[in-house]
Amino acid sequence: MARRPFKEPLFPPLTWPQREAAWKERERHLLLDRNAAWEQLGEAHGRADRAEAEVRTLKAELSRARTRIAELESAHRADDAQADRAAPVSPPPWVKPDIAKKARKTPGRKAGHAAALRPMPAKVDQVVGVPLTRDERGRELCPRCRCALAELRSHERVVEDLTPANVLVTKFKTRSGRCVSCDCRVEGRAAHQPPAADVPHGQIGLNALALGVMLRVRQRLPLRQVCTVLEKMAGLTVSPAGLVKQLKRIARWLEGEYERLILQMRASKVLHADETGWRIDGKNAWAWVFTQPLLTLFVMDPSRGRKVVTDVLGEAFGGTLVCDFYGAYDGVACDKQRCLTHLLREIKDLGTRHGSFAADPWAVKLKKWCKDAISHKKKWKALGDDEYEMKASRLEDRLDALVKLDPAHPEARRLHKRVKKYRRELTRFLWDEELEPTNNPAERALRPMVVARKISGGSRSPEAAEAWSKLSSLLATQEQNGKNVLEETKKLLVDYWATGER
């Protein structure tokens, strides 16, 4: 085998002094590394000790937090249980409270009342003979078994029915001309013919207009349902938009009648007023009502302020206004009677929400006084003048005594402040036969508006709301005066058309 050639080393070998110096340098570096490692280990032990102390602190805080949470949950459960025992969960706003069993009325009229039957028609339009089946010998037979009948009798059965309605199309051939004096163009028009309009279709006639107003305003049918009734019952096609336009025109035609209602209302001796919410083009507004036995006036306004009341009643209203405790009525300078039913209703509601209020002596006395005052007014004709006035004076004294007391319950103090403020407006009904202790007439007059609001949701424009208020006022007043709404509306339209105005 051949031997490898000898190569010189890359570095020359170290001498013993060089080796000794290298070992010492290496030892020095090892000592430095060891010291650095001990320092790092000490720092790690310090960090571990600090972390362990922090963990102990956090565990202590967590334990205290859990204890506090348990205490709060226990107290919350106790409060919930107490609240559940004190008052039931409030129902949604559209849910009415249940009527107490003792307050429920028996359905129907009272026993022994006079019969309320439809009168027999005064005229018979047609007579129809309805014979029994006869055999070949002329004997009347039973339709079931074909046997001869005995104990024969004659009967008259009167049936009232509706005549199917049909559209009556009338073409009015008129003439027009321009006046040489006033330069107005005039056109002939029949008494029952609506004002002329240049439209590409037939105009809606008197009967259809009056029926549409009654169905929409008084019967509160939605617009599309009114159109459906006119089409299905009579074959007259009207669009909802066209019906709205006609209602606005009719309201404009009868605006003079509405203004006359305002003047009659301002001359009333006693007037009831109330208000409820209404929507106009998606915005909140208010429907106001002013009513007396022979008149009802509705007003639509975006405001619920006193300016509405003063504008409607005027500055010289000399009657007595029956209303609730809403502050807008305070601005009218006239005699007022506040509604006692509102007081009783609030006392009942507060007693339901606050058990302590129901037991408050002052609230109990006020409730008793309201009921006694209302009951006493019902005896106006039954009692003699002296006896009635004596008991009415005692009621006045009892109310004065209540005003002088200082109730303890916060809600009772709030009611006490109200009673004290309106003291003279709580007992006027005791001395005036025409005054009522409640505002029930105004609330009854508003119910059709509330029903209409639930059905249609309000009005889509201020003009539609104004038309609704005017037509509702006229039709409600007609019913109060015992008039046929349909015929009276037709009469008002014919009277207006006779003036020749548009």
Short mmCIF file of C-alpha atoms in Angstrom, two decimals:
data_model
loop_
_atom_site.label_atom_id
_atom_site.label_comp_id
_atom_site.label_asym_id
_atom_site.label_seq_id
_atom_site.Cartn_x
_atom_site.Cartn_y
_atom_site.Cartn_z
CA MET A 1 0.00 0.00 0.00
CA ALA A 2 1.27 3.43 -0.86
CA ARG A 3 1.77 5.82 1.99
CA ARG A 4 0.04 9.19 1.99
CA PRO A 5 2.23 12.13 1.50
CA PHE A 6 3.00 14.12 4.70
CA LYS A 7 1.34 17.54 4.92
CA GLU A 8 2.38 20.39 7.12
CA PRO A 9 -0.28 21.31 9.84
CA LEU A 10 -2.39 24.41 9.10
CA PHE A 11 -1.51 25.92 12.48
CA PRO A 12 1.73 25.35 14.23
CA PRO A 13 1.49 23.44 17.57
CA LEU A 14 1.10 25.51 20.76
CA THR A 15 3.79 25.71 23.24
CA TRP A 16 3.16 24.87 26.91
CA PRO A 17 2.95 28.53 27.98
CA GLN A 18 0.45 29.20 25.19
CA ARG A 19 -1.63 26.21 26.20
CA GLU A 20 -1.63 27.32 29.85
CA ALA A 21 -2.77 30.80 28.87
CA ALA A 22 -5.60 29.36 26.71
CA TRP A 23 -6.80 27.14 29.56
CA LYS A 24 -6.88 30.09 31.95
CA GLU A 25 -8.84 32.16 29.45
CA ARG A 26 -11.33 29.32 29.00
CA GLU A 27 -11.68 28.98 32.77
CA ARG A 28 -12.35 32.69 33.05
CA HIS A 29 -15.14 32.48 30.44
CA LEU A 30 -16.68 29.48 32.19
CA LEU A 31 -16.73 31.37 35.48
CA LEU A 32 -18.42 34.31 33.77
CA ASP A 33 -21.04 32.01 32.20
CA ARG A 34 -21.66 30.33 35.56
CA ASN A 35 -22.15 33.66 37.32
CA ALA A 36 -24.54 34.86 34.58
CA ALA A 37 -26.51 31.61 34.88
CA TRP A 38 -26.79 32.03 38.66
CA GLU A 39 -28.01 35.59 38.17
CA GLN A 40 -30.64 34.45 35.64
CA LEU A 41 -31.74 31.67 37.98
CA GLY A 42 -32.12 34.17 40.82
CA GLU A 43 -34.18 36.47 38.65
CA ALA A 44 -36.39 33.52 37.59
CA HIS A 45 -36.92 32.57 41.24
CA GLY A 46 -37.91 36.19 41.97
CA ARG A 47 -40.38 36.28 39.13
CA ALA A 48 -41.87 32.97 40.25
CA ASP A 49 -42.26 34.27 43.80
CA ARG A 50 -43.92 37.44 42.58
CA ALA A 51 -46.28 35.47 40.28
CA GLU A 52 -47.22 33.13 43.12
CA ALA A 53 -48.00 36.10 45.35
CA GLU A 54 -50.09 37.69 42.60
CA VAL A 55 -52.01 34.43 42.10
CA ARG A 56 -52.74 34.27 45.81
CA THR A 57 -54.00 37.88 45.70
CA LEU A 58 -56.21 37.23 42.65
CA LYS A 59 -57.64 34.08 44.23
CA ALA A 60 -58.55 36.08 47.32
CA GLU A 61 -60.20 38.79 45.23
CA LEU A 62 -62.09 36.16 43.20
CA SER A 63 -63.34 34.55 46.37
CA ARG A 64 -64.56 37.90 47.69
CA ALA A 65 -66.22 38.68 44.32
CA ARG A 66 -68.00 35.33 44.26
CA THR A 67 -69.24 35.90 47.79
CA ARG A 68 -70.51 39.38 46.85
CA ILE A 69 -72.22 38.05 43.71
CA ALA A 70 -73.96 35.36 45.73
CA GLU A 71 -75.17 37.97 48.22
CA LEU A 72 -76.48 40.25 45.44
CA GLU A 73 -78.20 37.38 43.64
CA SER A 74 -79.85 36.32 46.85
CA ALA A 75 -81.03 39.89 47.54
CA HIS A 76 -82.25 40.25 43.94
CA ARG A 77 -84.23 37.04 44.15
CA ALA A 78 -85.75 38.24 47.40
CA ASP A 79 -86.67 41.60 45.81
CA ASP A 80 -88.21 39.84 42.81
CA ALA A 81 -90.21 37.57 45.05
CA GLN A 82 -91.41 40.54 47.08
CA ALA A 83 -92.29 42.49 43.92
CA ASP A 84 -94.20 39.51 42.57
CA ARG A 85 -96.14 39.31 45.79
CA ALA A 86 -96.73 43.07 45.93
CA ALA A 87 -97.90 43.65 42.35
CA PRO A 88 -98.49 41.42 39.32
CA VAL A 89 -96.59 41.86 36.10
CA SER A 90 -98.07 44.72 34.10
CA PRO A 91 -99.91 43.52 30.99
CA PRO A 92 -99.13 44.96 27.55
CA PRO A 93 -100.67 48.42 26.92
CA TRP A 94 -103.32 47.01 24.57
CA VAL A 95 -104.65 44.55 27.17
CA LYS A 96 -107.55 45.84 29.23
CA PRO A 97 -107.81 44.84 32.90
CA ASP A 98 -110.28 42.13 33.82
CA ILE A 99 -113.62 43.35 35.11
CA ALA A 100 -114.27 42.38 38.70
CA LYS A 101 -116.99 39.79 39.11
CA LYS A 102 -119.13 42.06 41.25
CA ALA A 103 -118.83 44.85 38.65
CA ARG A 104 -119.92 42.73 35.69
CA LYS A 105 -123.31 43.49 34.21
CA THR A 106 -125.83 40.92 33.14
CA PRO A 107 -126.06 40.80 29.32
CA GLY A 108 -129.19 42.28 27.78
CA ARG A 109 -131.75 44.72 29.10
CA LYS A 110 -133.28 44.57 32.54
CA ALA A 111 -136.10 42.13 33.19
CA GLY A 112 -139.57 43.58 32.60
CA HIS A 113 -138.54 46.11 29.97
CA ALA A 114 -140.93 47.03 27.18
CA ALA A 115 -140.70 44.96 24.03
CA ALA A 116 -138.34 46.39 21.43
CA LEU A 117 -139.73 45.03 18.16
CA ARG A 118 -139.44 46.30 14.63
CA PRO A 119 -142.68 47.97 13.55
CA MET A 120 -144.90 46.26 11.00
CA PRO A 121 -144.40 47.88 7.58
CA ALA A 122 -147.13 50.34 6.67
CA LYS A 123 -147.14 49.33 3.01
CA VAL A 124 -147.13 45.95 1.28
CA ASP A 125 -145.55 46.14 -2.17
CA GLN A 126 -146.57 42.74 -3.47
CA VAL A 127 -148.73 39.79 -2.42
CA VAL A 128 -147.63 36.27 -3.32
CA GLY A 129 -149.93 33.29 -2.90
CA VAL A 130 -148.26 30.11 -1.65
CA PRO A 131 -150.79 27.21 -1.97
CA LEU A 132 -150.36 23.70 -0.65
CA THR A 133 -150.07 20.73 -2.99
CA ARG A 134 -153.45 19.40 -4.19
CA ASP A 135 -154.51 16.06 -5.60
CA GLU A 136 -156.71 15.50 -8.65
CA ARG A 137 -159.82 15.96 -6.49
CA GLY A 138 -158.61 19.37 -5.25
CA ARG A 139 -157.80 18.24 -1.73
CA GLU A 140 -154.77 19.86 -0.06
CA LEU A 141 -152.10 17.28 0.73
CA CYS A 142 -149.21 16.86 3.15
CA PRO A 143 -145.95 17.38 1.20
CA ARG A 144 -144.29 14.60 3.22
CA CYS A 145 -146.67 11.66 3.08
CA ARG A 146 -149.19 12.87 0.47
CA CYS A 147 -152.15 12.41 2.86
CA ALA A 148 -155.13 14.78 3.04
CA LEU A 149 -154.90 17.67 5.53
CA ALA A 150 -157.43 18.56 8.23
CA GLU A 151 -157.90 21.69 10.41
CA LEU A 152 -156.96 23.99 7.55
CA ARG A 153 -155.92 27.59 8.41
CA SER A 154 -154.88 30.68 6.51
CA HIS A 155 -151.75 32.72 7.43
CA GLU A 156 -150.09 35.98 6.43
CA ARG A 157 -146.29 36.11 6.65
CA VAL A 158 -144.82 39.56 6.03
CA VAL A 159 -141.20 39.56 4.86
CA GLU A 160 -139.05 42.70 4.49
CA ASP A 161 -136.17 42.48 2.06
CA LEU A 162 -133.78 44.70 0.15
CA THR A 163 -134.18 45.55 -3.50
CA PRO A 164 -130.99 44.79 -5.45
CA ALA A 165 -129.27 48.08 -6.27
CA ASN A 166 -128.31 48.97 -9.81
CA VAL A 167 -126.22 51.75 -11.26
CA LEU A 168 -128.41 54.45 -12.78
CA VAL A 169 -126.53 56.27 -15.53
CA THR A 170 -127.95 59.69 -16.36
CA LYS A 171 -126.72 61.91 -19.17
CA PHE A 172 -127.47 65.59 -18.51
CA LYS A 173 -127.65 67.59 -21.72
CA THR A 174 -126.87 71.13 -20.62
CA ARG A 175 -126.03 74.46 -22.20
CA SER A 176 -123.48 77.02 -21.10
CA GLY A 177 -122.64 80.60 -21.96
CA ARG A 178 -120.59 83.59 -20.84
CA CYS A 179 -122.33 86.42 -19.03
CA VAL A 180 -121.88 89.77 -20.73
CA SER A 181 -122.07 91.53 -17.36
CA CYS A 182 -119.82 89.56 -14.99
CA ASP A 183 -117.87 87.69 -17.70
CA CYS A 184 -118.50 84.35 -15.92
CA ARG A 185 -119.23 81.20 -17.86
CA VAL A 186 -122.32 79.50 -16.47
CA GLU A 187 -123.87 76.14 -17.21
CA GLY A 188 -127.30 74.74 -16.50
CA ARG A 189 -127.50 72.12 -13.78
CA ALA A 190 -130.25 69.95 -12.33
CA ALA A 191 -130.97 70.03 -8.61
CA HIS A 192 -129.50 66.58 -7.93
CA GLN A 193 -126.66 66.94 -10.44
CA PRO A 194 -123.14 67.39 -8.96
CA PRO A 195 -121.03 70.33 -10.14
CA ALA A 196 -119.73 69.76 -13.65
CA ALA A 197 -116.22 68.35 -14.05
CA ASP A 198 -114.32 67.65 -17.27
CA VAL A 199 -113.24 64.06 -16.60
CA PRO A 200 -112.79 61.12 -19.01
CA HIS A 201 -115.36 59.05 -17.11
CA GLY A 202 -118.74 59.44 -15.48
CA GLN A 203 -119.07 61.54 -12.34
CA ILE A 204 -120.26 60.03 -9.08
CA GLY A 205 -123.85 60.98 -8.36
CA LEU A 206 -125.66 62.22 -5.29
CA ASN A 207 -126.74 58.87 -3.82
CA ALA A 208 -123.33 57.27 -4.27
CA LEU A 209 -121.55 60.28 -2.74
CA ALA A 210 -123.79 60.29 0.34
CA LEU A 211 -123.50 56.52 0.76
CA GLY A 212 -119.71 56.66 0.42
CA VAL A 213 -119.51 59.34 3.11
CA MET A 214 -121.69 57.34 5.48
CA LEU A 215 -119.80 54.06 4.94
CA ARG A 216 -116.38 55.66 5.28
CA VAL A 217 -116.94 58.20 8.05
CA ARG A 218 -119.83 56.97 10.17
CA GLN A 219 -119.51 53.21 9.65
CA ARG A 220 -115.70 53.51 9.64
CA LEU A 221 -115.07 51.12 6.76
CA PRO A 222 -111.59 51.19 5.18
CA LEU A 223 -111.40 52.89 1.80
CA ARG A 224 -110.99 49.67 -0.14
CA GLN A 225 -113.92 48.10 1.68
CA VAL A 226 -116.14 51.06 0.78
CA CYS A 227 -115.14 50.62 -2.85
CA THR A 228 -115.88 46.89 -2.58
CA VAL A 229 -119.35 47.52 -1.12
CA LEU A 230 -120.20 49.98 -3.90
CA GLU A 231 -119.01 47.55 -6.55
CA LYS A 232 -120.50 44.33 -5.17
CA MET A 233 -123.81 45.77 -3.99
CA ALA A 234 -124.51 48.21 -6.81
CA GLY A 235 -121.98 47.61 -9.57
CA LEU A 236 -120.36 51.05 -9.21
CA THR A 237 -116.58 51.02 -9.69
CA VAL A 238 -114.64 53.59 -7.64
CA SER A 239 -110.94 53.57 -6.78
CA PRO A 240 -109.73 54.32 -3.22
CA ALA A 241 -107.87 57.40 -4.47
CA GLY A 242 -110.99 58.61 -6.26
CA LEU A 243 -113.03 58.09 -3.10
CA VAL A 244 -110.55 60.13 -1.06
CA LYS A 245 -110.77 62.94 -3.61
CA GLN A 246 -114.57 62.93 -3.40
CA LEU A 247 -114.51 62.99 0.41
CA LYS A 248 -112.26 66.04 0.35
CA ARG A 249 -114.57 67.76 -2.15
CA ILE A 250 -117.63 67.04 -0.02
CA ALA A 251 -115.87 68.37 3.08
CA ARG A 252 -115.02 71.55 1.17
CA TRP A 253 -118.61 71.89 -0.06
CA LEU A 254 -120.01 71.49 3.47
CA GLU A 255 -117.47 73.72 5.19
CA GLY A 256 -120.15 76.34 5.82
CA GLU A 257 -122.21 73.79 7.78
CA TYR A 258 -119.13 72.99 9.86
CA GLU A 259 -118.60 76.67 10.64
CA ARG A 260 -122.24 76.90 11.75
CA LEU A 261 -121.61 74.01 14.15
CA ILE A 262 -118.74 75.97 15.68
CA LEU A 263 -120.99 78.99 16.26
CA GLN A 264 -123.71 76.81 17.81
CA MET A 265 -121.14 75.12 20.03
CA ARG A 266 -119.83 78.43 21.36
CA ALA A 267 -123.38 79.30 22.41
CA SER A 268 -123.80 76.08 24.42
CA LYS A 269 -124.62 76.28 28.10
CA VAL A 270 -122.78 73.04 28.91
CA LEU A 271 -120.02 71.53 26.78
CA HIS A 272 -117.95 68.37 27.24
CA ALA A 273 -114.41 68.20 25.84
CA ASP A 274 -111.79 65.50 25.47
CA GLU A 275 -108.93 64.48 23.19
CA THR A 276 -107.21 61.35 21.90
CA GLY A 277 -104.23 60.54 19.73
CA TRP A 278 -104.38 60.54 15.92
CA ARG A 279 -101.80 59.95 13.20
CA ILE A 280 -101.40 62.31 10.24
CA ASP A 281 -98.96 61.17 7.56
CA GLY A 282 -97.09 59.02 10.09
CA LYS A 283 -96.75 61.82 12.65
CA ASN A 284 -98.48 62.11 16.00
CA ALA A 285 -101.42 64.49 16.20
CA TRP A 286 -104.59 64.86 18.25
CA ALA A 287 -108.30 64.46 17.68
CA TRP A 288 -110.31 66.84 19.88
CA VAL A 289 -114.02 66.52 20.55
CA PHE A 290 -116.48 69.08 21.90
CA THR A 291 -119.97 67.76 22.45
CA GLN A 292 -123.36 68.47 23.97
CA PRO A 293 -126.66 66.56 23.62
CA LEU A 294 -127.52 67.99 20.18
CA LEU A 295 -124.10 68.73 18.71
CA THR A 296 -120.66 67.17 18.32
CA LEU A 297 -117.60 68.91 16.88
CA PHE A 298 -114.32 67.20 15.99
CA VAL A 299 -111.07 69.08 15.44
CA MET A 300 -107.78 67.61 14.15
CA ASP A 301 -104.62 69.40 15.21
CA PRO A 302 -100.93 68.51 15.57
CA SER A 303 -100.92 70.26 18.95
CA ARG A 304 -102.31 69.18 22.30
CA GLY A 305 -101.83 72.64 23.78
CA ARG A 306 -104.34 75.08 25.21
CA LYS A 307 -104.29 77.18 22.05
CA VAL A 308 -106.46 74.56 20.34
CA VAL A 309 -109.12 74.88 23.04
CA THR A 310 -109.08 78.67 23.06
CA ASP A 311 -109.21 78.86 19.24
CA VAL A 312 -112.21 76.53 19.09
CA LEU A 313 -114.19 77.97 21.99
CA GLY A 314 -113.26 81.57 21.33
CA GLU A 315 -112.53 84.24 23.90
CA ALA A 316 -116.13 84.79 25.01
CA PHE A 317 -117.34 81.27 25.79
CA GLY A 318 -119.92 81.73 28.54
CA GLY A 319 -120.94 78.14 29.23
CA THR A 320 -119.54 75.52 31.57
CA LEU A 321 -116.83 73.22 30.24
CA VAL A 322 -116.81 69.65 31.56
CA CYS A 323 -113.34 68.13 31.15
CA ASP A 324 -110.63 66.10 32.84
CA PHE A 325 -107.60 67.50 34.68
CA TYR A 326 -105.44 68.03 31.59
CA GLY A 327 -103.73 71.41 31.82
CA ALA A 328 -104.72 72.60 28.33
CA TYR A 329 -108.25 73.31 29.60
CA ASP A 330 -106.93 75.64 32.31
CA GLY A 331 -106.35 78.37 29.73
CA VAL A 332 -110.06 78.81 28.96
CA ALA A 333 -111.61 81.60 31.01
CA CYS A 334 -114.94 79.96 31.81
CA ASP A 335 -116.63 77.88 34.49
CA LYS A 336 -115.46 74.27 34.54
CA GLN A 337 -116.52 70.96 36.03
CA ARG A 338 -113.76 68.39 36.40
CA CYS A 339 -114.47 64.71 35.83
CA LEU A 340 -114.80 62.73 39.06
CA THR A 341 -114.52 59.43 37.20
CA HIS A 342 -110.93 60.32 36.34
CA LEU A 343 -110.23 60.75 40.06
CA LEU A 344 -111.83 57.41 40.91
CA ARG A 345 -109.96 55.70 38.08
CA GLU A 346 -106.62 57.06 39.24
CA ILE A 347 -107.31 56.12 42.86
CA LYS A 348 -108.06 52.57 41.73
CA ASP A 349 -104.92 52.33 39.56
CA LEU A 350 -102.67 53.68 42.31
CA GLY A 351 -104.19 51.28 44.80
CA THR A 352 -103.44 48.39 42.45
CA ARG A 353 -99.80 49.43 42.02
CA HIS A 354 -99.16 50.52 45.61
CA GLY A 355 -100.73 48.51 48.38
CA SER A 356 -99.86 51.21 50.91
CA PHE A 357 -101.80 53.80 48.91
CA ALA A 358 -104.94 51.66 48.94
CA ALA A 359 -104.81 51.75 52.74
CA ASP A 360 -104.07 55.47 53.00
CA PRO A 361 -106.90 57.10 55.06
CA TRP A 362 -106.97 60.24 52.92
CA ALA A 363 -107.28 58.25 49.67
CA VAL A 364 -110.05 56.12 51.16
CA LYS A 365 -111.96 59.25 52.19
CA LEU A 366 -111.55 60.88 48.77
CA LYS A 367 -112.83 57.75 47.03
CA LYS A 368 -115.83 57.64 49.35
CA TRP A 369 -116.55 61.33 48.76
CA CYS A 370 -116.48 60.94 44.94
CA LYS A 371 -118.91 58.04 45.03
CA ASP A 372 -121.23 59.82 47.48
CA ALA A 373 -121.24 63.00 45.37
CA ILE A 374 -122.07 61.12 42.16
CA SER A 375 -124.79 59.14 43.93
CA HIS A 376 -126.31 62.27 45.44
CA LYS A 377 -126.61 64.01 42.04
CA LYS A 378 -128.75 61.10 40.81
CA LYS A 379 -131.32 62.02 43.49
CA TRP A 380 -131.88 65.52 42.06
CA LYS A 381 -135.54 64.87 41.26
CA ALA A 382 -136.23 62.34 44.00
CA LEU A 383 -135.33 64.61 46.93
CA GLY A 384 -136.97 67.85 47.92
CA ASP A 385 -135.07 71.09 47.38
CA ASP A 386 -134.26 71.64 51.06
CA GLU A 387 -133.09 68.08 51.67
CA TYR A 388 -131.03 68.01 48.48
CA GLU A 389 -129.32 71.33 49.23
CA MET A 390 -128.60 70.31 52.82
CA LYS A 391 -126.86 67.09 51.74
CA ALA A 392 -125.03 68.90 48.93
CA SER A 393 -123.72 71.43 51.47
CA ARG A 394 -122.48 68.57 53.64
CA LEU A 395 -120.60 67.19 50.65
CA GLU A 396 -119.01 70.60 50.16
CA ASP A 397 -117.94 70.63 53.83
CA ARG A 398 -116.50 67.12 53.58
CA LEU A 399 -114.40 68.11 50.57
CA ASP A 400 -113.15 71.24 52.37
CA ALA A 401 -112.12 69.04 55.29
CA LEU A 402 -110.20 66.75 52.95
CA VAL A 403 -108.36 69.74 51.48
CA LYS A 404 -107.22 70.80 54.97
CA LEU A 405 -105.69 67.39 55.73
CA ASP A 406 -102.05 66.50 55.08
CA PRO A 407 -101.84 62.95 53.67
CA ALA A 408 -98.78 60.85 54.41
CA HIS A 409 -98.43 58.80 51.24
CA PRO A 410 -96.50 60.53 48.39
CA GLU A 411 -99.13 59.64 45.77
CA ALA A 412 -101.88 60.81 48.12
CA ARG A 413 -100.05 64.13 48.53
CA ARG A 414 -99.93 64.48 44.75
CA LEU A 415 -103.69 63.91 44.48
CA HIS A 416 -104.23 66.26 47.42
CA LYS A 417 -102.40 68.99 45.52
CA ARG A 418 -104.68 68.46 42.52
CA VAL A 419 -107.87 68.45 44.60
CA LYS A 420 -106.78 71.65 46.31
CA LYS A 421 -106.00 73.34 42.97
CA TYR A 422 -109.35 72.41 41.39
CA ARG A 423 -111.47 72.54 44.54
CA ARG A 424 -114.17 74.87 43.11
CA GLU A 425 -114.35 72.87 39.88
CA LEU A 426 -115.23 69.58 41.58
CA THR A 427 -118.68 70.41 42.96
CA ARG A 428 -120.39 72.68 40.41
CA PHE A 429 -122.47 69.74 39.19
CA LEU A 430 -124.16 69.53 42.59
CA TRP A 431 -125.92 72.85 41.99
CA ASP A 432 -126.73 72.64 38.25
CA GLU A 433 -129.16 70.05 36.93
CA GLU A 434 -127.61 70.04 33.43
CA LEU A 435 -124.06 69.43 34.67
CA GLU A 436 -122.76 65.88 34.97
CA PRO A 437 -120.08 64.80 37.46
CA THR A 438 -118.22 62.88 34.75
CA ASN A 439 -116.94 63.51 31.24
CA ASN A 440 -118.59 60.38 29.90
CA PRO A 441 -120.39 62.15 26.98
CA ALA A 442 -117.07 63.31 25.51
CA GLU A 443 -115.50 59.88 25.97
CA ARG A 444 -118.47 58.25 24.23
CA ALA A 445 -118.21 60.74 21.37
CA LEU A 446 -114.52 59.87 20.94
CA ARG A 447 -115.06 56.11 20.73
CA PRO A 448 -115.90 56.13 16.98
CA MET A 449 -112.65 58.01 16.36
CA VAL A 450 -110.70 55.46 18.41
CA VAL A 451 -112.26 52.61 16.44
CA ALA A 452 -111.48 54.37 13.16
CA ARG A 453 -107.88 54.88 14.29
CA LYS A 454 -107.53 51.18 15.04
CA ILE A 455 -108.96 50.24 11.64
CA SER A 456 -107.22 52.75 9.37
CA GLY A 457 -104.34 54.02 11.50
CA GLY A 458 -105.18 57.69 11.02
CA SER A 459 -104.95 59.98 7.98
CA ARG A 460 -102.39 60.15 5.19
CA SER A 461 -102.44 63.95 4.84
CA PRO A 462 -103.54 67.06 6.76
CA GLU A 463 -106.25 67.66 4.14
CA ALA A 464 -107.67 64.17 4.67
CA ALA A 465 -107.61 64.64 8.45
CA GLU A 466 -109.44 67.95 8.13
CA ALA A 467 -112.05 66.39 5.84
CA TRP A 468 -112.51 63.53 8.30
CA SER A 469 -113.09 65.89 11.24
CA LYS A 470 -115.62 68.01 9.33
CA LEU A 471 -117.63 65.11 7.95
CA SER A 472 -117.53 63.26 11.28
CA SER A 473 -118.89 66.35 13.02
CA LEU A 474 -121.77 66.75 10.58
CA LEU A 475 -122.80 63.09 10.59
CA ALA A 476 -122.54 62.70 14.37
CA THR A 477 -124.68 65.82 14.86
CA GLN A 478 -127.27 64.48 12.43
CA GLU A 479 -127.57 61.26 14.42
CA GLN A 480 -127.85 63.18 17.69
CA ASN A 481 -130.81 65.07 16.26
CA GLY A 482 -132.57 61.88 15.15
CA LYS A 483 -132.10 62.50 11.44
CA ASN A 484 -131.47 59.98 8.70
CA VAL A 485 -127.76 60.42 8.03
CA LEU A 486 -127.96 59.34 4.40
CA GLU A 487 -130.93 61.55 3.49
CA GLU A 488 -129.65 64.52 5.49
CA THR A 489 -126.26 64.36 3.79
CA LYS A 490 -127.96 64.31 0.40
CA LYS A 491 -130.07 67.31 1.41
CA LEU A 492 -126.99 69.28 2.49
CA LEU A 493 -125.27 68.53 -0.81
CA VAL A 494 -128.30 69.52 -2.89
CA ASP A 495 -128.67 72.75 -0.90
CA TYR A 496 -125.02 73.59 -1.51
CA TRP A 497 -125.17 72.73 -5.21
CA ALA A 498 -128.20 74.99 -5.57
CA THR A 499 -125.97 78.00 -4.86
CA GLY A 500 -124.00 77.30 -8.02
CA GLU A 501 -120.67 77.26 -6.18
CA ARG A 502 -117.94 74.73 -6.85
#
